Coordinates of N, CA and C in Angstrom, one line a residue:
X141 N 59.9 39.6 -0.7 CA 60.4 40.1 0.6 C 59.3 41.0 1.2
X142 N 58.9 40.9 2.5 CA 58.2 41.4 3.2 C 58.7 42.0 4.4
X143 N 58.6 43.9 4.8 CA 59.3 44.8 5.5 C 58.2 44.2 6.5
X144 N 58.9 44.2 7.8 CA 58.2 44.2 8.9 C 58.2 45.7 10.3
X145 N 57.6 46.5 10.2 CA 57.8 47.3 11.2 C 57.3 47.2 12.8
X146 N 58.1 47.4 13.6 CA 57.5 46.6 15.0 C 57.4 47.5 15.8
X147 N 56.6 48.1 17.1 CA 56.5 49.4 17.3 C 55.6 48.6 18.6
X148 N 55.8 48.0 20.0 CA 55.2 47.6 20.8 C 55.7 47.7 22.1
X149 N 55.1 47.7 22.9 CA 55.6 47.7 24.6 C 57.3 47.8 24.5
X150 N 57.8 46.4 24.2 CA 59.4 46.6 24.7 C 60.6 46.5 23.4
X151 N 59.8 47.0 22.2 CA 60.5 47.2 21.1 C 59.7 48.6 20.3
X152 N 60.5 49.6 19.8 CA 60.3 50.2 18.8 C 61.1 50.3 18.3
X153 N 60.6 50.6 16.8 CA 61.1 52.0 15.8 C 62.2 50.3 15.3
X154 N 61.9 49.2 15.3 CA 62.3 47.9 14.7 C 62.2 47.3 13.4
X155 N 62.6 47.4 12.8 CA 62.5 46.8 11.0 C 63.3 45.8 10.4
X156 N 62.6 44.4 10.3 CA 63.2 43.1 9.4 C 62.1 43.0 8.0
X157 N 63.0 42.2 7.8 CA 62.5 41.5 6.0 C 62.1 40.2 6.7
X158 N 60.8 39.5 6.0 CA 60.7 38.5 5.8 C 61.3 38.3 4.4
X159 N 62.1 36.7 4.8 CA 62.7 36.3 3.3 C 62.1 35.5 3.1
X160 N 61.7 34.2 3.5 CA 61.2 32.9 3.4 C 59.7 33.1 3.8
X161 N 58.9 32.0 3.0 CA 57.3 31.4 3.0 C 57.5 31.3 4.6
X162 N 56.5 31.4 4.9 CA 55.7 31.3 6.1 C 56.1 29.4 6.6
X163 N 57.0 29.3 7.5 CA 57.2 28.0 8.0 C 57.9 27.5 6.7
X164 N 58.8 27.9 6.1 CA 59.6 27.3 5.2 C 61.0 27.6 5.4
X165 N 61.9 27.2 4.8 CA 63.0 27.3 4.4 C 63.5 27.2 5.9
X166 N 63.5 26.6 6.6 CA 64.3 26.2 7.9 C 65.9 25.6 7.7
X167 N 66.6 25.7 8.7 CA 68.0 25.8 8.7 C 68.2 23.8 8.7
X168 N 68.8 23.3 7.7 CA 69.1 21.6 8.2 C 69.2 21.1 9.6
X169 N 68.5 20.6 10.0 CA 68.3 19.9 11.4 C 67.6 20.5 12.3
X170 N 67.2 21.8 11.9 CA 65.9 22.5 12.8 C 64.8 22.0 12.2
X171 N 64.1 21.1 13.1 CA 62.6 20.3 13.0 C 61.6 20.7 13.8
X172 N 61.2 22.1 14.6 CA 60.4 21.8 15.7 C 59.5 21.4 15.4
X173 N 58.5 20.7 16.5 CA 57.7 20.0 16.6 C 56.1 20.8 16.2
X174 N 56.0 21.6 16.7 CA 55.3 22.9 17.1 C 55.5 24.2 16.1
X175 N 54.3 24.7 15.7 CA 54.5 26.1 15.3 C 54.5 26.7 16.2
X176 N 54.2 28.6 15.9 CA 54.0 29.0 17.0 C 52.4 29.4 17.5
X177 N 51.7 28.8 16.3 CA 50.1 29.0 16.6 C 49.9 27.5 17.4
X178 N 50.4 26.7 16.9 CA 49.9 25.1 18.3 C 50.2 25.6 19.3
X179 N 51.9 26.2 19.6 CA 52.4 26.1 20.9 C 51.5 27.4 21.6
X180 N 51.1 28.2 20.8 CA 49.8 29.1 21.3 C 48.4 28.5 22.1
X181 N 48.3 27.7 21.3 CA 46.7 27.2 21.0 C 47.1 25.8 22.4
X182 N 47.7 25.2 23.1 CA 48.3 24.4 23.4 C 48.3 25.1 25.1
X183 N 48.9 26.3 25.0 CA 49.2 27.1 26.4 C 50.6 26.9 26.8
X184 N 51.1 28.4 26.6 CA 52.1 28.3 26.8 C 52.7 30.0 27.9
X185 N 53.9 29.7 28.2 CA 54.1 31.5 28.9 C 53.0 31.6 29.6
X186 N 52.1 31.0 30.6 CA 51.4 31.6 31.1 C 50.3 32.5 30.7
X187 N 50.2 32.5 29.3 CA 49.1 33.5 28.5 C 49.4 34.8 28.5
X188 N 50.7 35.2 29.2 CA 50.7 36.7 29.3 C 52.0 36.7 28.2
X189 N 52.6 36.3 27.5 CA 53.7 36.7 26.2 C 53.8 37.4 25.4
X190 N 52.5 37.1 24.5 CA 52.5 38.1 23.2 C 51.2 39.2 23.3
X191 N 50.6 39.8 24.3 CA 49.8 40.4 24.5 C 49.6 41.5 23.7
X192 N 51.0 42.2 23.9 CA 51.2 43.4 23.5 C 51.3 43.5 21.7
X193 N 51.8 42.4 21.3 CA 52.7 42.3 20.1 C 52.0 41.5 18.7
X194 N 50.7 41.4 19.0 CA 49.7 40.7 18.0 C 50.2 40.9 16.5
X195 N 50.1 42.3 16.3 CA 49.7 42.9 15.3 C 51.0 42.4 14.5
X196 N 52.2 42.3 14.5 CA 53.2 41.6 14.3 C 53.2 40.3 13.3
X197 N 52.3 39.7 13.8 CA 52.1 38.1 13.8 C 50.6 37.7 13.0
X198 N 50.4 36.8 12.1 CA 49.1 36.3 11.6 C 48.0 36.2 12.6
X199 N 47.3 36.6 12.3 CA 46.1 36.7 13.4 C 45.4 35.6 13.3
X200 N 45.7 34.7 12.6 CA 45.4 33.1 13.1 C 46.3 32.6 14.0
X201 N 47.0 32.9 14.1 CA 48.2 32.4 15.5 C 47.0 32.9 16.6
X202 N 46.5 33.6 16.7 CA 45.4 34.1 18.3 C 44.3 33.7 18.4
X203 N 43.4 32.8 17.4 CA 42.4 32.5 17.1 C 41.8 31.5 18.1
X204 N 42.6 30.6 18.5 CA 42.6 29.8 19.6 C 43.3 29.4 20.6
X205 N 44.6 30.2 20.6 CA 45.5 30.8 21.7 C 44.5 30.8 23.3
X206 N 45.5 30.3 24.2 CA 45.2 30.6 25.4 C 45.8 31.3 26.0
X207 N 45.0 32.7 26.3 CA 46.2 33.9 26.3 C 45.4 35.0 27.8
X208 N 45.9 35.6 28.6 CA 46.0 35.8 29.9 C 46.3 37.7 29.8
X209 N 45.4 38.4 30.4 CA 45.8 39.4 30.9 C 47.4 39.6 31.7
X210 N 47.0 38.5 32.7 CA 48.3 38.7 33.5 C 48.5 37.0 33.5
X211 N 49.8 37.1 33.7 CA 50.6 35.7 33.6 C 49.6 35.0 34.8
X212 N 49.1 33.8 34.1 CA 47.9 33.0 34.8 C 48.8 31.6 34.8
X213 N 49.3 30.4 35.6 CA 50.0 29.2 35.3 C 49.1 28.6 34.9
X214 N 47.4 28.7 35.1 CA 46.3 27.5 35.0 C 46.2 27.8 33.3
X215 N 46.6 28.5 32.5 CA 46.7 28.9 31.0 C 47.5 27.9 30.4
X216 N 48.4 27.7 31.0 CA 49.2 26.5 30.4 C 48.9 25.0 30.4
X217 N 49.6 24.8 29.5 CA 48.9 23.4 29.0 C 48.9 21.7 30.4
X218 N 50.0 22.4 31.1 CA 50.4 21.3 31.8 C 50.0 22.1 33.7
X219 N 49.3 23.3 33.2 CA 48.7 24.1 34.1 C 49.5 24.4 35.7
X220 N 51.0 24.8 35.4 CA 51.9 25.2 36.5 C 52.5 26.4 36.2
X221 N 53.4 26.8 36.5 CA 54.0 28.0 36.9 C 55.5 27.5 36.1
X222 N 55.5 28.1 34.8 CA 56.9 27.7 33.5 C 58.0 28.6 33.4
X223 N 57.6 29.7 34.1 CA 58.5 30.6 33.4 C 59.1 31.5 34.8
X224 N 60.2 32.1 34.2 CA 61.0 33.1 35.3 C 61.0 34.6 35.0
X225 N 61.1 35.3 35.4 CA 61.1 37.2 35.3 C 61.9 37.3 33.9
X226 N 61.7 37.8 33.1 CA 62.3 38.8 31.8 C 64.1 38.6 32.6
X227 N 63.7 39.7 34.0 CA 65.3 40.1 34.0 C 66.4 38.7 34.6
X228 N 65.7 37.4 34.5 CA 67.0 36.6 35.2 C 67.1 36.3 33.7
X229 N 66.6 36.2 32.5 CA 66.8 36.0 31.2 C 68.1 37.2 31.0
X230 N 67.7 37.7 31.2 CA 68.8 39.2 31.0 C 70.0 38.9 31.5
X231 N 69.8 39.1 32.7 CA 70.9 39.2 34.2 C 71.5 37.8 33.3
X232 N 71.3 36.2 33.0 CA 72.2 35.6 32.8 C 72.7 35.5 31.2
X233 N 72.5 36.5 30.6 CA 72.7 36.3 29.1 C 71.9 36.0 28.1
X234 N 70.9 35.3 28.2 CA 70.3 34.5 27.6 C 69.4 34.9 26.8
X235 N 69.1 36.3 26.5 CA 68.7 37.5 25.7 C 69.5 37.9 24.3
X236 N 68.9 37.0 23.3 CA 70.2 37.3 22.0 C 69.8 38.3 20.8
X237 N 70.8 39.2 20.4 CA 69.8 39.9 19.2 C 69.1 40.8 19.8
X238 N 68.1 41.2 18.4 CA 67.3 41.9 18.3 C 66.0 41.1 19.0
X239 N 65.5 40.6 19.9 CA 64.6 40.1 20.0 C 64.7 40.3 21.9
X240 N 64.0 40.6 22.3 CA 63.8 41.1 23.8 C 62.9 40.3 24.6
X241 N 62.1 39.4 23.9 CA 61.4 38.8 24.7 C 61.9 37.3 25.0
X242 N 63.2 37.0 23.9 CA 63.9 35.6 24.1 C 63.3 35.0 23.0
X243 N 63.7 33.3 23.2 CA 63.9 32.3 22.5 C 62.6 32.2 21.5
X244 N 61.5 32.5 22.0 CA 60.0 32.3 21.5 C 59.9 33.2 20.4
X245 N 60.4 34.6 21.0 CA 60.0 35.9 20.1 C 60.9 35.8 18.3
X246 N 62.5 35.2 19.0 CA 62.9 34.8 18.2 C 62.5 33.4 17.0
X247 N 61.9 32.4 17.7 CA 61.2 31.6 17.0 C 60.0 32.5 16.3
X248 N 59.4 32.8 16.9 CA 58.2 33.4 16.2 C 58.5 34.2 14.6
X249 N 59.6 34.8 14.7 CA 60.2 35.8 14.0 C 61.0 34.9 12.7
X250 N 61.5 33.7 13.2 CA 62.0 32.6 12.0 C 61.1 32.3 11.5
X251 N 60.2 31.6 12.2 CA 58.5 30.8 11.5 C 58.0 31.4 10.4
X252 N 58.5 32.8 10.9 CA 57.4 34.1 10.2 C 58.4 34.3 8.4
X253 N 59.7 34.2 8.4 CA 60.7 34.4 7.3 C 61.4 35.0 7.5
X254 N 61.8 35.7 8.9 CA 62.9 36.4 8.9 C 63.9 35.6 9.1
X255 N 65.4 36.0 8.3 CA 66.6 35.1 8.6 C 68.2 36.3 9.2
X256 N 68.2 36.0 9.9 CA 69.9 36.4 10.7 C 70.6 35.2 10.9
X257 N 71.5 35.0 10.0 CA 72.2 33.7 10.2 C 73.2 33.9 11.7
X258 N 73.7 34.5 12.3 CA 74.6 34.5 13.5 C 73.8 34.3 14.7
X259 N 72.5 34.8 14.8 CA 71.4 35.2 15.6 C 70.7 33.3 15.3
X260 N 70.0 33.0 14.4 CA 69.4 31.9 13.6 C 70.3 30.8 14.3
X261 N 71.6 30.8 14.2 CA 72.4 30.0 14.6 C 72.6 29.2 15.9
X262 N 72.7 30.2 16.6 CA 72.8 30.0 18.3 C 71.6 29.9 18.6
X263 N 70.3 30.4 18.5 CA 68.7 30.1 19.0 C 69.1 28.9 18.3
X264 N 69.2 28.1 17.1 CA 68.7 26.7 16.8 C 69.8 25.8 17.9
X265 N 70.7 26.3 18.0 CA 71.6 25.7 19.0 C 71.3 25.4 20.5
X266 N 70.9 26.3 20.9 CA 70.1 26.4 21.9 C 68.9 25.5 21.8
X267 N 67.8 25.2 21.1 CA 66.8 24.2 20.5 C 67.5 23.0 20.8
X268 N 68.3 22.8 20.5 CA 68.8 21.3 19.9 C 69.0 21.1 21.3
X269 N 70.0 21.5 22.0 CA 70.6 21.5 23.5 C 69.6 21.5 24.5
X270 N 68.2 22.1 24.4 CA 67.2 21.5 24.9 C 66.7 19.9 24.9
X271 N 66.5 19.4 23.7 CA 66.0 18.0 23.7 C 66.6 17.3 24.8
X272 N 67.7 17.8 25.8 CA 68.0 16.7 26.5 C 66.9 16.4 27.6
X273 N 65.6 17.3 27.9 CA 64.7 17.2 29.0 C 63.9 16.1 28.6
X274 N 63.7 16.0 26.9 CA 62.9 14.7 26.3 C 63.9 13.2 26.5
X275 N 65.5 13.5 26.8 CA 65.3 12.1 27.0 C 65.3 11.5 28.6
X276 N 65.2 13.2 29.4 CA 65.2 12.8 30.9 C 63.6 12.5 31.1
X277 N 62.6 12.5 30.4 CA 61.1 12.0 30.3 C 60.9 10.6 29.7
X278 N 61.7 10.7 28.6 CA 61.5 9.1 28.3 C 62.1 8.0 29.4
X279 N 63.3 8.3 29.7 CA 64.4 7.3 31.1 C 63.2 7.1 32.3
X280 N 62.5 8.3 32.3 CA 61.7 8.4 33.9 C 60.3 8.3 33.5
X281 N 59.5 7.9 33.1 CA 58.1 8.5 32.8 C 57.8 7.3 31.5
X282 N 56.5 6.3 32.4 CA 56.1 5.4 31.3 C 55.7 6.1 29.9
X283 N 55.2 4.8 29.0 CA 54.8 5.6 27.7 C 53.3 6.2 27.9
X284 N 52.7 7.1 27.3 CA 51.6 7.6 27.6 C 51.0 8.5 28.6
X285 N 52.4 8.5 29.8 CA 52.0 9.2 31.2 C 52.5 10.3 31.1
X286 N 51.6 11.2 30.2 CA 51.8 12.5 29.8 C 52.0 13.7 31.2
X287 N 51.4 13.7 32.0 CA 51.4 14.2 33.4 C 52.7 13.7 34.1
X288 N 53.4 12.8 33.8 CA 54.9 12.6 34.7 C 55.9 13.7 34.1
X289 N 56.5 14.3 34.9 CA 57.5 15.1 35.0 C 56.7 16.7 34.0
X290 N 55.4 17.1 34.5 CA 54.9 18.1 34.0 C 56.2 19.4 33.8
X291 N 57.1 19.8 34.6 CA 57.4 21.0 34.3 C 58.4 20.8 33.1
X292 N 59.0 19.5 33.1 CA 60.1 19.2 31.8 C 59.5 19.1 30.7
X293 N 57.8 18.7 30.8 CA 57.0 18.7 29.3 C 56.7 20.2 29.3
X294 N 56.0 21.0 30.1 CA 55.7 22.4 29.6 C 56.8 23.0 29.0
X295 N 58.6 22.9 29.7 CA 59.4 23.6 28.9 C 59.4 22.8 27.6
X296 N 59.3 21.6 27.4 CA 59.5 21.1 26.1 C 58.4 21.7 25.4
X297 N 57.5 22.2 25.7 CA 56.3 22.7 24.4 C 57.2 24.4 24.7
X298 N 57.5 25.1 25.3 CA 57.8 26.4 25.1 C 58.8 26.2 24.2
X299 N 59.8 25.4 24.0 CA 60.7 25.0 23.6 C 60.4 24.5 21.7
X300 N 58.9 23.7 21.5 CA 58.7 23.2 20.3 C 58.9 22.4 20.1
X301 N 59.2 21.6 21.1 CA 59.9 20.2 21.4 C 58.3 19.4 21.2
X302 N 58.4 18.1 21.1 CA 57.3 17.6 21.5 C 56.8 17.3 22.8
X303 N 56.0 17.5 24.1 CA 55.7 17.3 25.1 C 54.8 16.0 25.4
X304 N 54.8 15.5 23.9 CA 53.2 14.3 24.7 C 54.2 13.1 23.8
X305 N 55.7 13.4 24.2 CA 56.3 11.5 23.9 C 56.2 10.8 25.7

């Protein structure tokens, strides 16, 4: 078991255990597609996400990260404009736990071996309840034509979904 202390822009004075190997011990039916070093390396968030919060995280997740002073859209993989303000995340709930940056921070934080089964629960739930954008891509969008319906594939990579079915 590995103490994690977190002490950055919009968390301090924060302390988990890693329990599980590195990308192991995942919950039955949580498969994402994506770690969080592809969905790094891939472009994601606009490049401005984990700016502050490196030190956190294996420093091979940043090695080839496309990552942004300030939220850039052309950083992203499907090179648009993916994401909405922190506070409409807030404002509608959608902020769970101990994790302040959302769904990602909290992915990042499972990958890594931390487990909160009540928290763990509802993010994979949330996961799952996403795939419905992959089957609004397959219905609309030949095979191969990775560029149809760009903003439903960029959420499917923030998401760990696969984006290039």
């Amino acid at each position: 078991m590995v103490w994690v202390d977190v002490n950055d822009r919009m968390q301090t004075g924060y302390r988990y255990t890693r329990e599980c190997p590195m990308g192991q011990g995942f919950a039955p039916g949580f498969q994402p597609a994506l770690s969080p070093r592809q969905m790094l390396e891939h472009g994601v968030f606009e490049g401005g996400y984990m700016n502050d919060c490196r030190d956190e995280f294996p420093t091979d997740w940043f090695e080839a990260a496309k990552l942004s002073a300030k939220p850039d859209p052309s950083v992203n993989y499907f090179g648009l404009k993916s994401r909405q303000p922190l506070s409409v995340w807030q404002d509608k709930g959608w902020i769970y736990g101990p994790d302040p940056r959302g769904w990602f921070q909290w992915y990042c934080r499972y990958y890594s071996g931390r487990r909160l089964p009540e928290i763990d629960a509802t993010q994979i739930k949330r996961w799952r309840a996403f795939s419905r954008h992959a089957g609004q891509i397959r219905a609309n969008c030949y095979p191969g034509d990775i560029f149809c319906r760009p903003k439903q594939r960029q959420a499917l990579l923030q998401w760990a979904h696969d984006p290039f079915i």
